[in-house]
PDB file of C-alpha atoms in Angstrom:
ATOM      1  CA  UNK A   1      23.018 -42.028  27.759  1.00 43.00           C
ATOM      2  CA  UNK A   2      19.959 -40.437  29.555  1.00 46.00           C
ATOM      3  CA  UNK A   3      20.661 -36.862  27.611  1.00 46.00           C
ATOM      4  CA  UNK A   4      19.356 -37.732  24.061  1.00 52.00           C
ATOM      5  CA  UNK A   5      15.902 -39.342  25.680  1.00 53.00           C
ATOM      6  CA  UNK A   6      15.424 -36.031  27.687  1.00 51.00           C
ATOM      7  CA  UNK A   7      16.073 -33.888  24.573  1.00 48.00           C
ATOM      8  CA  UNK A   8      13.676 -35.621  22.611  1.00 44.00           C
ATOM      9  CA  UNK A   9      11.120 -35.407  25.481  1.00 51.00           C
ATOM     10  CA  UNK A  10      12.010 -31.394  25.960  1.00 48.00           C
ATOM     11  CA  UNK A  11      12.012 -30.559  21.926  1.00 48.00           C
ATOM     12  CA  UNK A  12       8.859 -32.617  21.747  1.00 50.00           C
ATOM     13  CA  UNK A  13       7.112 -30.540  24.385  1.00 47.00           C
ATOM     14  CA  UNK A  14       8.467 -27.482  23.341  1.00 48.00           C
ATOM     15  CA  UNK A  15       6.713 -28.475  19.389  1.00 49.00           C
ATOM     16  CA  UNK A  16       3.189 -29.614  21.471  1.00 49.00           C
ATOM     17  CA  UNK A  17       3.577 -26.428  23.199  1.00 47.00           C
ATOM     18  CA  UNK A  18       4.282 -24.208  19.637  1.00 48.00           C
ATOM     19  CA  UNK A  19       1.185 -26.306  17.801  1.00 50.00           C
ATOM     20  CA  UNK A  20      -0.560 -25.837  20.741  1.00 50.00           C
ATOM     21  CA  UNK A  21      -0.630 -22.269  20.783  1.00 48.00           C
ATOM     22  CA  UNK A  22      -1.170 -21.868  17.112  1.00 49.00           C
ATOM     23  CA  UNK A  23      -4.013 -23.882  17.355  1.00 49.00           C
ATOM     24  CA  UNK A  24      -5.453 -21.917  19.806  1.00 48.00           C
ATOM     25  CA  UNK A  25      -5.001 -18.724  17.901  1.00 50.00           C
ATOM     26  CA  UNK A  26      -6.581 -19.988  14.957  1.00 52.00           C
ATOM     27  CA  UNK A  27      -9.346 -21.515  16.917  1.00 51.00           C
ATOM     28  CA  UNK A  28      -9.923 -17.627  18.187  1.00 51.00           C
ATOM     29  CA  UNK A  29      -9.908 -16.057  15.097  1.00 55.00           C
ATOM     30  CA  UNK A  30     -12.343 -18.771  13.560  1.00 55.00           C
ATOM     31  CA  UNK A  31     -14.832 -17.526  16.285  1.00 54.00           C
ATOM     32  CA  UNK A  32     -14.070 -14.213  16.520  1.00 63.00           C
ATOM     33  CA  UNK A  33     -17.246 -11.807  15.752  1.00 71.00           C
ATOM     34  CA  UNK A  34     -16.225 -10.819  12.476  1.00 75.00           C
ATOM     35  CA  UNK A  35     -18.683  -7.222  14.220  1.00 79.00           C
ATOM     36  CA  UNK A  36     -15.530  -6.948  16.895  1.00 78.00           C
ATOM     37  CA  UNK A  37     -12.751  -6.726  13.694  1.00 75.00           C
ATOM     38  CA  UNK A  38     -14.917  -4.339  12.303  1.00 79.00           C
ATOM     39  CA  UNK A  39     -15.103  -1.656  14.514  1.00 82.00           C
ATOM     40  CA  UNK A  40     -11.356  -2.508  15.750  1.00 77.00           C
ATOM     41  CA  UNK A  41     -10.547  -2.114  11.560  1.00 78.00           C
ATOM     42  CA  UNK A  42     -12.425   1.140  11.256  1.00 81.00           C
ATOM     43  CA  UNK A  43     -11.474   2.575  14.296  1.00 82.00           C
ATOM     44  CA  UNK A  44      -7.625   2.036  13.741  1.00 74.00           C
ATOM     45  CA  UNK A  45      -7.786   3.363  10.583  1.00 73.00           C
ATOM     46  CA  UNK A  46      -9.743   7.036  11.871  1.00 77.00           C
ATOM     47  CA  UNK A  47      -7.573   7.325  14.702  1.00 74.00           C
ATOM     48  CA  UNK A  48      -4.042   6.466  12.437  1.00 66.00           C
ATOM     49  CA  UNK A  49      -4.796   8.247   9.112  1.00 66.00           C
ATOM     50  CA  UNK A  50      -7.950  10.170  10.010  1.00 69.00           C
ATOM     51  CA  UNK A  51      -9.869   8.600   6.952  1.00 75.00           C
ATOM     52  CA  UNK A  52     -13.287   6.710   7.681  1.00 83.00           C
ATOM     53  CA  UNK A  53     -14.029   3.568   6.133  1.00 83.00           C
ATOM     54  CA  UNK A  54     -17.739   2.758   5.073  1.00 87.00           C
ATOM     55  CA  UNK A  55     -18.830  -0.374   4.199  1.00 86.00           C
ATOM     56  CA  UNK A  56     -21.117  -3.449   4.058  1.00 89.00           C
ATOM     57  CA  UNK A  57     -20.815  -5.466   7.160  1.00 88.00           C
ATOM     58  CA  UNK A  58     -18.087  -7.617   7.457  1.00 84.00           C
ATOM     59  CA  UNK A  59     -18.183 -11.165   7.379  1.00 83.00           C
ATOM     60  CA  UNK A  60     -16.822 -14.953   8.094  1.00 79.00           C
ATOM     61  CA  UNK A  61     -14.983 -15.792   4.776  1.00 75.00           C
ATOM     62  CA  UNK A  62     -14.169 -19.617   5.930  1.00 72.00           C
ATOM     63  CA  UNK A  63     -11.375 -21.127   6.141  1.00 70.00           C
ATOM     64  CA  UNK A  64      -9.928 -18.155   9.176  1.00 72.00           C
ATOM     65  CA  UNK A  65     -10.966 -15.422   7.084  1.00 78.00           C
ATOM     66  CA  UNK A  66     -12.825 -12.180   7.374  1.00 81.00           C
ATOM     67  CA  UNK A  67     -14.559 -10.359   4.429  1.00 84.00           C
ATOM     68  CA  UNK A  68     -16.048  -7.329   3.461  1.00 85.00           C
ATOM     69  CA  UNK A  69     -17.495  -5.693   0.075  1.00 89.00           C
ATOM     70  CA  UNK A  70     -17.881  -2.124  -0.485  1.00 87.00           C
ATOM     71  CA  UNK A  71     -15.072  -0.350   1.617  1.00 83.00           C
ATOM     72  CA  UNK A  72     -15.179   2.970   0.220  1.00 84.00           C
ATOM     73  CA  UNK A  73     -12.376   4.995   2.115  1.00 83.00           C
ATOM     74  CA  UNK A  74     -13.461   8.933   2.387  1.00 81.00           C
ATOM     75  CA  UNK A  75     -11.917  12.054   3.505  1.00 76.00           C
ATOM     76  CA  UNK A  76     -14.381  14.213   5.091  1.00 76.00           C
ATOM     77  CA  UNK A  77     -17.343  14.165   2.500  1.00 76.00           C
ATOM     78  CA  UNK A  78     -14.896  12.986  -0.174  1.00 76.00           C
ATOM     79  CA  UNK A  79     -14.739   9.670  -1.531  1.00 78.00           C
ATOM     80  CA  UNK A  80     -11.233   8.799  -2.274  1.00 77.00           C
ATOM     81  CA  UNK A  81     -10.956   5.201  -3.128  1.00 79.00           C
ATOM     82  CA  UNK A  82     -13.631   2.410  -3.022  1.00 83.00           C
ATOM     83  CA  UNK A  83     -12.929  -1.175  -2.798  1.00 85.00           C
ATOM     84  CA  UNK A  84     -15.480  -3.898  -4.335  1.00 88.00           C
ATOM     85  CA  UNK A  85     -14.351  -6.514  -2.436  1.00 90.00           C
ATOM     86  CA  UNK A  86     -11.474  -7.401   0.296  1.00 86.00           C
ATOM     87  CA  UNK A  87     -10.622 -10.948   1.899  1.00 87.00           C
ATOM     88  CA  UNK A  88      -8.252 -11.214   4.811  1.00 84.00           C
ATOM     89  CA  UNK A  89      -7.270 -15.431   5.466  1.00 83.00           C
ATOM     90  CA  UNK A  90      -5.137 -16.116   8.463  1.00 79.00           C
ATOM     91  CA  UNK A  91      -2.123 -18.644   7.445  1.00 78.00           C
ATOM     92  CA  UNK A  92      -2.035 -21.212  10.400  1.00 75.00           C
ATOM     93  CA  UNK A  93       1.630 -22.534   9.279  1.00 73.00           C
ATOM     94  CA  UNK A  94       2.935 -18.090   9.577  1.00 72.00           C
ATOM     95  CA  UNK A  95       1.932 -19.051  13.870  1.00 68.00           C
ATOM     96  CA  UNK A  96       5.145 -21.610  13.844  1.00 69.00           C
ATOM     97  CA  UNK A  97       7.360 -18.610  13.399  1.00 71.00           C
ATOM     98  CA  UNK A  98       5.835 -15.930  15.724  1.00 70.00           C
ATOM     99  CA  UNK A  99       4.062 -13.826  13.602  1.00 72.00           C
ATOM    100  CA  UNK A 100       0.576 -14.674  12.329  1.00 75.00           C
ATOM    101  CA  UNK A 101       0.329 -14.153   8.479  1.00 80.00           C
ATOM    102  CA  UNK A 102      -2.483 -12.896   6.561  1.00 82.00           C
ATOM    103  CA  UNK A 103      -2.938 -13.481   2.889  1.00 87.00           C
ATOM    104  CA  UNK A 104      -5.141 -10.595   1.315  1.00 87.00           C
ATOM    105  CA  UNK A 105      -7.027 -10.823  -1.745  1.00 90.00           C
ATOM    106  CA  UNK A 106      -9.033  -7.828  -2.723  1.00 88.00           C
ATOM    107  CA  UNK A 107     -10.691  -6.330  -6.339  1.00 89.00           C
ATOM    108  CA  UNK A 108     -11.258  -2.416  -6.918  1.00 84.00           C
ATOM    109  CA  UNK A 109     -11.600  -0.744 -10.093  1.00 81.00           C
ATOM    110  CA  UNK A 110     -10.892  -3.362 -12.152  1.00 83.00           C
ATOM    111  CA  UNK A 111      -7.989  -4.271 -10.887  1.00 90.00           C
ATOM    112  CA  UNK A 112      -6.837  -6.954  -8.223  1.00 92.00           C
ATOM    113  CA  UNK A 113      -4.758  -5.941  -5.008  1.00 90.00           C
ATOM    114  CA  UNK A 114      -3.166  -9.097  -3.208  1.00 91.00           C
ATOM    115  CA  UNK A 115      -0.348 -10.149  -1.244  1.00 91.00           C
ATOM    116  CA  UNK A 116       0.486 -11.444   2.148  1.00 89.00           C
ATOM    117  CA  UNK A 117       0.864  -9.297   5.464  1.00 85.00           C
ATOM    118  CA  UNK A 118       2.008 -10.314   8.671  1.00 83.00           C
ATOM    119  CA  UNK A 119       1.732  -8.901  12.587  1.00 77.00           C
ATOM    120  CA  UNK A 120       4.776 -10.273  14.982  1.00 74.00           C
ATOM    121  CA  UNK A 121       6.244  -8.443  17.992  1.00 73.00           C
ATOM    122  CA  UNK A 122       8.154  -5.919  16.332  1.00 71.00           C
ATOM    123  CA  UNK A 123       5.948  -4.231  13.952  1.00 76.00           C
ATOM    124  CA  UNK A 124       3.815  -4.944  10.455  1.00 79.00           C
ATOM    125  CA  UNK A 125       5.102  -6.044   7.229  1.00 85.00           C
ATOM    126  CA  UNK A 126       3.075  -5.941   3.733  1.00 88.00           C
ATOM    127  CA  UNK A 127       4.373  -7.659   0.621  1.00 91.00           C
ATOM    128  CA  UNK A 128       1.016  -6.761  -1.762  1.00 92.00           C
ATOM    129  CA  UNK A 129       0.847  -6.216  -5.486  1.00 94.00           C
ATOM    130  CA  UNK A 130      -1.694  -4.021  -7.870  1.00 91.00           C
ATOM    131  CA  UNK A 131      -2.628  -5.157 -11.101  1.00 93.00           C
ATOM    132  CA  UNK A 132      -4.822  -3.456 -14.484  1.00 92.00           C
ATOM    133  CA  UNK A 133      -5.857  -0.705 -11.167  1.00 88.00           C
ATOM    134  CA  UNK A 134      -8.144   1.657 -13.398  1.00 87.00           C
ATOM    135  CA  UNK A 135      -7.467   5.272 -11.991  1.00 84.00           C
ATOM    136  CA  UNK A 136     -10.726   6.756 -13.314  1.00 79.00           C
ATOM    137  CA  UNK A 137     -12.202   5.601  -9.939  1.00 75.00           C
ATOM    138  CA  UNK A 138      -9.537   7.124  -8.199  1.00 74.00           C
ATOM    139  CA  UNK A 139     -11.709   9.408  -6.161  1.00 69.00           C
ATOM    140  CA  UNK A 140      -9.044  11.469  -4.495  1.00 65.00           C
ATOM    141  CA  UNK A 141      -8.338  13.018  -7.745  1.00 67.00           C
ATOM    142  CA  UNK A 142     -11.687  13.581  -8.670  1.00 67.00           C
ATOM    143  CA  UNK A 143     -12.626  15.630  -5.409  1.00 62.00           C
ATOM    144  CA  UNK A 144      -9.390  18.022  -6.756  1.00 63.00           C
ATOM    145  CA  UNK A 145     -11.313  18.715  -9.830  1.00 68.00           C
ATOM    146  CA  UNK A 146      -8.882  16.104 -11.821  1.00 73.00           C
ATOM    147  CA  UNK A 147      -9.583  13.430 -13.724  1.00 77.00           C
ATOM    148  CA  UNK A 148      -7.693  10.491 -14.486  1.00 81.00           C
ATOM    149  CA  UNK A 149      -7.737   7.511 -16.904  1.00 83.00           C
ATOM    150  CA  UNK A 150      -5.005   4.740 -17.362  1.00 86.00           C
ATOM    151  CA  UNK A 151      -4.042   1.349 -15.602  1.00 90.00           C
ATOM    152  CA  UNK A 152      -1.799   1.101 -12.943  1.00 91.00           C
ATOM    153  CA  UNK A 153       0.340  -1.680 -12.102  1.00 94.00           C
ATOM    154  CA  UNK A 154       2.669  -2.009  -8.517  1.00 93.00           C
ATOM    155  CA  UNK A 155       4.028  -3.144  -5.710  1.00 94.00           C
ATOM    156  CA  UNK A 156       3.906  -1.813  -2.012  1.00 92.00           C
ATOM    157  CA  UNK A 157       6.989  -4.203   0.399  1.00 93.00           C
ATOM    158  CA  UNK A 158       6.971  -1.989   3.641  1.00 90.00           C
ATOM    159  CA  UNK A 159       7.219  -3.115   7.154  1.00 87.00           C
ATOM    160  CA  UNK A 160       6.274  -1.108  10.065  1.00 82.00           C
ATOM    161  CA  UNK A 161       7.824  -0.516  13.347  1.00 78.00           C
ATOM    162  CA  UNK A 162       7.341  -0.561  16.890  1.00 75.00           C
ATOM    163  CA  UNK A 163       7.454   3.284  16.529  1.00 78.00           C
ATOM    164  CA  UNK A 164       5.226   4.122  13.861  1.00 76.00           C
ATOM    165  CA  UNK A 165       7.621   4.779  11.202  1.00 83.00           C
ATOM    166  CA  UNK A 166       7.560   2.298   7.617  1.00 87.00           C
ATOM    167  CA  UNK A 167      10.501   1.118   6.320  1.00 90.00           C
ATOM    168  CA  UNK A 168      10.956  -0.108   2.007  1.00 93.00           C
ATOM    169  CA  UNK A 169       9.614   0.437  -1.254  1.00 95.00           C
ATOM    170  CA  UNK A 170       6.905   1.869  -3.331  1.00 93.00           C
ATOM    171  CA  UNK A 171       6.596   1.283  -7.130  1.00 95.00           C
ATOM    172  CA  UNK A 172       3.767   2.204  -9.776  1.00 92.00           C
ATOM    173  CA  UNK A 173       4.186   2.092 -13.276  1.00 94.00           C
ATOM    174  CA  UNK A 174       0.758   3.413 -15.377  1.00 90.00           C
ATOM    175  CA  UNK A 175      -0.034   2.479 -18.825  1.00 89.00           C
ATOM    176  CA  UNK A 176      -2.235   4.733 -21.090  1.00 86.00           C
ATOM    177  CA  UNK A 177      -1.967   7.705 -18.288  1.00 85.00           C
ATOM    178  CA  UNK A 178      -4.846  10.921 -19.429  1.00 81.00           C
ATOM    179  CA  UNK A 179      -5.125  13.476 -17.145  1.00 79.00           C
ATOM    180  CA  UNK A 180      -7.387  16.723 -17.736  1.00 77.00           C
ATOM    181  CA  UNK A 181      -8.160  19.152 -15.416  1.00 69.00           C
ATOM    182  CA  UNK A 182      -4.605  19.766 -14.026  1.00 69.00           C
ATOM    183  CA  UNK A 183      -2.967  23.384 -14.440  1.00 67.00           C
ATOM    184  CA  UNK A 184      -0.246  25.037 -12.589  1.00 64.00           C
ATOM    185  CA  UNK A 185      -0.338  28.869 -11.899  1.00 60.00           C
ATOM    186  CA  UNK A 186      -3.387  29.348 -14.245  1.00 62.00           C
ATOM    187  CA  UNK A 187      -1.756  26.906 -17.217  1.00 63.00           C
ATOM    188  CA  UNK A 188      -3.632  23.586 -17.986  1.00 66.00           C
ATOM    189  CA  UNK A 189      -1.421  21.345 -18.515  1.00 66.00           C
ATOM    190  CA  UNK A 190      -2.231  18.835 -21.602  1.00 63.00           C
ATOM    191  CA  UNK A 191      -1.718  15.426 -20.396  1.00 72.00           C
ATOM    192  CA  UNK A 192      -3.435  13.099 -22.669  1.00 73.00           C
ATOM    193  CA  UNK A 193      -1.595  10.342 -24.670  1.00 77.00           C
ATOM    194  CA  UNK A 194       1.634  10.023 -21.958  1.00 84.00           C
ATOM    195  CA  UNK A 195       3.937   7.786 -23.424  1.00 84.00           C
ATOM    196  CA  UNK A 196       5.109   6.615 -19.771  1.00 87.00           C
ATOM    197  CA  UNK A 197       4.724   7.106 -16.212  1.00 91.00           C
ATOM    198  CA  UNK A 198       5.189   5.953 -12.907  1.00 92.00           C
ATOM    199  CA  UNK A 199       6.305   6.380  -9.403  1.00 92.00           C
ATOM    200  CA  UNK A 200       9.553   5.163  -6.834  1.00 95.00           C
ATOM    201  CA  UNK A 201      10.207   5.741  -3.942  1.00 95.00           C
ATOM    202  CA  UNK A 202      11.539   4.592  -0.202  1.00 95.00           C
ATOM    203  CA  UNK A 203      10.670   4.997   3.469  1.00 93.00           C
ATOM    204  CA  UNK A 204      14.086   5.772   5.245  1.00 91.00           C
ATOM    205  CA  UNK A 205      14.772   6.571   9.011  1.00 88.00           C
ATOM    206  CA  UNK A 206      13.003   9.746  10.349  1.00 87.00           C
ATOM    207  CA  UNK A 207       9.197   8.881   8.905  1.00 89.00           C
ATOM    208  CA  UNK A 208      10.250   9.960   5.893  1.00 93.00           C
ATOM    209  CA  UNK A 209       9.007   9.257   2.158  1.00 94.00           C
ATOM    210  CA  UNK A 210      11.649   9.531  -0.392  1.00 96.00           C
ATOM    211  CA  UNK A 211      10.038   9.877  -3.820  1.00 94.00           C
ATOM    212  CA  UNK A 212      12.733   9.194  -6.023  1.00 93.00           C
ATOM    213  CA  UNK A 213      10.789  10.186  -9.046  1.00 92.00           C
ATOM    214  CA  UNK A 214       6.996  10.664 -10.118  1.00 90.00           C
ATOM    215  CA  UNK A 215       7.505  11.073 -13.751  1.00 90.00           C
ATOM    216  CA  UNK A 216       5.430  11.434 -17.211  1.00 89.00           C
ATOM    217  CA  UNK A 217       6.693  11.179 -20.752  1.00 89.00           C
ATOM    218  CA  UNK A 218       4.433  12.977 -23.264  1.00 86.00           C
ATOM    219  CA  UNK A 219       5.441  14.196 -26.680  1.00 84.00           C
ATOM    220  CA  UNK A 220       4.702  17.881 -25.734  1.00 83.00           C
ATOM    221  CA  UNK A 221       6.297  17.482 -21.980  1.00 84.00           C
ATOM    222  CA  UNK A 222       8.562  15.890 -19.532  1.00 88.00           C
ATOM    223  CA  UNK A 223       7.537  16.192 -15.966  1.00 88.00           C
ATOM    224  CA  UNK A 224       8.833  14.965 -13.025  1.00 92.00           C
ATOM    225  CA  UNK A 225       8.722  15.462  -8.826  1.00 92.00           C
ATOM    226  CA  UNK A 226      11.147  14.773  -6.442  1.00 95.00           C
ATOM    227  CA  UNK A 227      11.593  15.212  -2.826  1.00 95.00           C
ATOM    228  CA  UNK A 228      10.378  14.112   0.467  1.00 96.00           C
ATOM    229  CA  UNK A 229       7.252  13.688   2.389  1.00 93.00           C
ATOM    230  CA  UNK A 230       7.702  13.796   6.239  1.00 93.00           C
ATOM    231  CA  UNK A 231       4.887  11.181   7.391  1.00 88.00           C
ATOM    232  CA  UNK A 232       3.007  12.545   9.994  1.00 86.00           C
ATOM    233  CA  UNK A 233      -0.849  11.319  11.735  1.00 76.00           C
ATOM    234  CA  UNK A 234      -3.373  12.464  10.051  1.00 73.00           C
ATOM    235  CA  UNK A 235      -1.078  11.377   6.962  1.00 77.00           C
ATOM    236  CA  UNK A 236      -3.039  14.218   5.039  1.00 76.00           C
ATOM    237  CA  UNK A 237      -1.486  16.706   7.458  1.00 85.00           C
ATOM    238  CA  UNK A 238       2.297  15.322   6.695  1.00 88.00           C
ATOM    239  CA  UNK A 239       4.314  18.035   5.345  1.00 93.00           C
ATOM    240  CA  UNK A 240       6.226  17.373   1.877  1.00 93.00           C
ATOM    241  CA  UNK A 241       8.631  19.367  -0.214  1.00 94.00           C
ATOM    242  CA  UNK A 242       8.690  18.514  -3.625  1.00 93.00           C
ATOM    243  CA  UNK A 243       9.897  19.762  -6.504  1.00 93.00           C
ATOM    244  CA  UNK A 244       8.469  19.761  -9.869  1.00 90.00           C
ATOM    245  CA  UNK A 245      10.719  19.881 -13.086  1.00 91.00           C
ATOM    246  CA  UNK A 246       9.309  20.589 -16.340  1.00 88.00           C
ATOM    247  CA  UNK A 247      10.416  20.351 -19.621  1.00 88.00           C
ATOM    248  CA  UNK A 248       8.344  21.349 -22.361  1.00 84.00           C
ATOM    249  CA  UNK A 249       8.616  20.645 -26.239  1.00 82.00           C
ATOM    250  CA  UNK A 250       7.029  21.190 -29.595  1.00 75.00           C
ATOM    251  CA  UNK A 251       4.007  23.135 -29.182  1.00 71.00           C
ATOM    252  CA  UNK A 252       4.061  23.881 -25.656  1.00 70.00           C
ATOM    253  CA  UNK A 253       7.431  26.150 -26.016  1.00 69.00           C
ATOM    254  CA  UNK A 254       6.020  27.465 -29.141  1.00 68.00           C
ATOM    255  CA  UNK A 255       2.798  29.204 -27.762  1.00 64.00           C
ATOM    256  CA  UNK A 256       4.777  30.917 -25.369  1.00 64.00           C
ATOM    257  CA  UNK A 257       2.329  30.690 -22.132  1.00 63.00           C
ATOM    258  CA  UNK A 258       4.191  28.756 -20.410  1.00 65.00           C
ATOM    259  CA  UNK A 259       7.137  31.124 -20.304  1.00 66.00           C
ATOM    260  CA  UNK A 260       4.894  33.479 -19.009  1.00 69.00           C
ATOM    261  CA  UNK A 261       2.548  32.325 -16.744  1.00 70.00           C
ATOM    262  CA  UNK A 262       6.249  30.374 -15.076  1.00 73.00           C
ATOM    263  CA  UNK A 263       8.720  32.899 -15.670  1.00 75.00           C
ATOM    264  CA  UNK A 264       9.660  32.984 -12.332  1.00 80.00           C
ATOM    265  CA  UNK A 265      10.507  29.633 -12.223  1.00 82.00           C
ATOM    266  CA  UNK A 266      12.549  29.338 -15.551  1.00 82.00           C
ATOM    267  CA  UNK A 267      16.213  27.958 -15.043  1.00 84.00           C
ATOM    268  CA  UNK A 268      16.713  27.887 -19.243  1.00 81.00           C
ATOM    269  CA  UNK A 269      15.319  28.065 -22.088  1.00 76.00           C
ATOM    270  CA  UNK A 270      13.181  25.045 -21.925  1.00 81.00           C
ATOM    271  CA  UNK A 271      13.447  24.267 -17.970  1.00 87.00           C
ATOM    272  CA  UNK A 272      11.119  24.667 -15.194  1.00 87.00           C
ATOM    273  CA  UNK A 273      11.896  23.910 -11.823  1.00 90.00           C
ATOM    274  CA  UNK A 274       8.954  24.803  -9.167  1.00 89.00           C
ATOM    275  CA  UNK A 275       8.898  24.315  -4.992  1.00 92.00           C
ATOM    276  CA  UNK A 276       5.757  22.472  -3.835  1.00 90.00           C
ATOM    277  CA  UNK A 277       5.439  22.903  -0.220  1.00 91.00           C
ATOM    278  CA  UNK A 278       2.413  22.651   2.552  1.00 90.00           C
ATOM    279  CA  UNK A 279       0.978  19.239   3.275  1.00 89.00           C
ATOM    280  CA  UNK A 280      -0.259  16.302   1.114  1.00 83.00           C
ATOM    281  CA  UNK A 281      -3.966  17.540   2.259  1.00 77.00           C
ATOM    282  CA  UNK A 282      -3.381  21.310   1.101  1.00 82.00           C
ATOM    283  CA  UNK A 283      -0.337  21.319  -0.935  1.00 84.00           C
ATOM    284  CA  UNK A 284       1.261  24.382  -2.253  1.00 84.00           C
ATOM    285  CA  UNK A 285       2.804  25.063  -5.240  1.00 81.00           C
ATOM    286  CA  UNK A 286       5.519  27.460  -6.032  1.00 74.00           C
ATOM    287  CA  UNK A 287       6.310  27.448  -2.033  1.00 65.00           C
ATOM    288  CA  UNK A 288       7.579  26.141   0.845  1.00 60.00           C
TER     289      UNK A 288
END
């Protein structure tokens, strides 16, 4: 008869002792120098990818937030992405169940990024979705001489380890894709008007990105990569290899150029299939 009391008075403690510590958590965020996440943000993000991060200073952005406007993510010199503006909110209830839970709500290009990600004991998780993303402001592409119009539209559900290494899935799908200043050995590549295109792909065991396909659909082409990119810190020095299958139509096999210029990579009449090696900072096409 004196078990269920003691119970009660054990569970009870143990729920004080939960809320408790959440509360105390939050209570440290809410006064945490929003300076300290700052550096600790921009620091993380040299030392794990070897990009820099400039921006306006960050700031409270009440309730158990942190904002910032202006992140503009660079390579070197090169601008490679900026980011108007990014809110991070703590979610108090996430505490209850060991990890403390983030929502994220950020705008770029015309397009809105949000999502939830979480920190517990065994890693990071990030559920986040892209939406009407314009690519023209893609600056990556631009410092590579290529430039890019469309809307993209994904999702990004990866969860990272105690080692490093992601695990899940990557999707894109693009809408009005126009691409000019691509060419391969010499041959631009017309890319305007794309009927389709998009990306999938997985993280599986070994730090490795599986791109299942990177694909376009154009009346004059059909191009697509597969392969795998071995993730390694700087992620622009990870090695990849890729391959990139071509099929051209209509007026593309009838000038002839391509034929030429790829010859050595022709597997039929209208069938290209080309090695891209090196790393995602320097990659290398028609190599290993």
């Amino acid at each position: 008869m004196t078990v269920a009391p003691a119970l009660k008075r054990l569970i009870l403690g143990v729920l004080l002792l939960v809320l408790g510590a959440a509360l105390f958590v939050a209570t440290a965020i809410a006064i945490f120098p929003a300076r300290l996440v700052e550096e600790w943000v921009k620091e993380a993000a040299a030392a794990r990818t070897g990009l820099t991060i400039d921006s306006d200073p960050f700031h409270r952005s009440p309730p158990l937030g942190i904002g910032a406007t202006r992140l503009a993510i660079r390579r070197g010199d090169a601008e490679l992405f900026t980011i108007d503006r990014l809110s991070v909110r703590l979610l108090p209830l996430s505490l209850l169940s060991g990890a403390a839970a983030a929502a994220v709500e950020g705008y770029a290009a015309g397009g809105a990024i949000g999502g939830t990600v979480s920190l517990r004991p065994g890693g990071l998780a990030a559920d986040l979705a892209i939406s009407g993303l314009d690519l023209h402001a893609v600056g990556a592409a631009r410092a590579a001489g290529i430039e890019l119009g469309g809307k993209a539209d994904g999702a990004i559900d990866v969860s990272i380890g105690a080692d490093g290494c992601p695990s899940g899935t990557v999707t894109l799908d693009i809408d009005g894709l126009d691409v000019k200043g691509l060419d391969i050995a010499g041959f631009a590549l017309p890319l305007s008007d794309v009927e389709s295109a998009g990306l999938r792909g997985f993280f599986e065991e070994g730090c490795r990105f599986v791109v299942e396909g990177l694909w376009l659909e154009q009346r004059d082409l059909s191009a697509r990569v597969e392969g795998v990119v071995t993730i390694r810190r700087p992620y622009v020095d990870s090695p990849v290899s890729l391959t990139l299958e071509l099929t051209p139509r209509g007026a593309l096999v009838e000038n002839g150029g391509l034929a030429l210029l790829l010859g050595l990579y022709r597997k039929s009449a209208n069938f290209y299939s080309i090695p891209i090696g090196g790393t995602i900072g320097r990659p290398v096409v028609g190599g290993r």
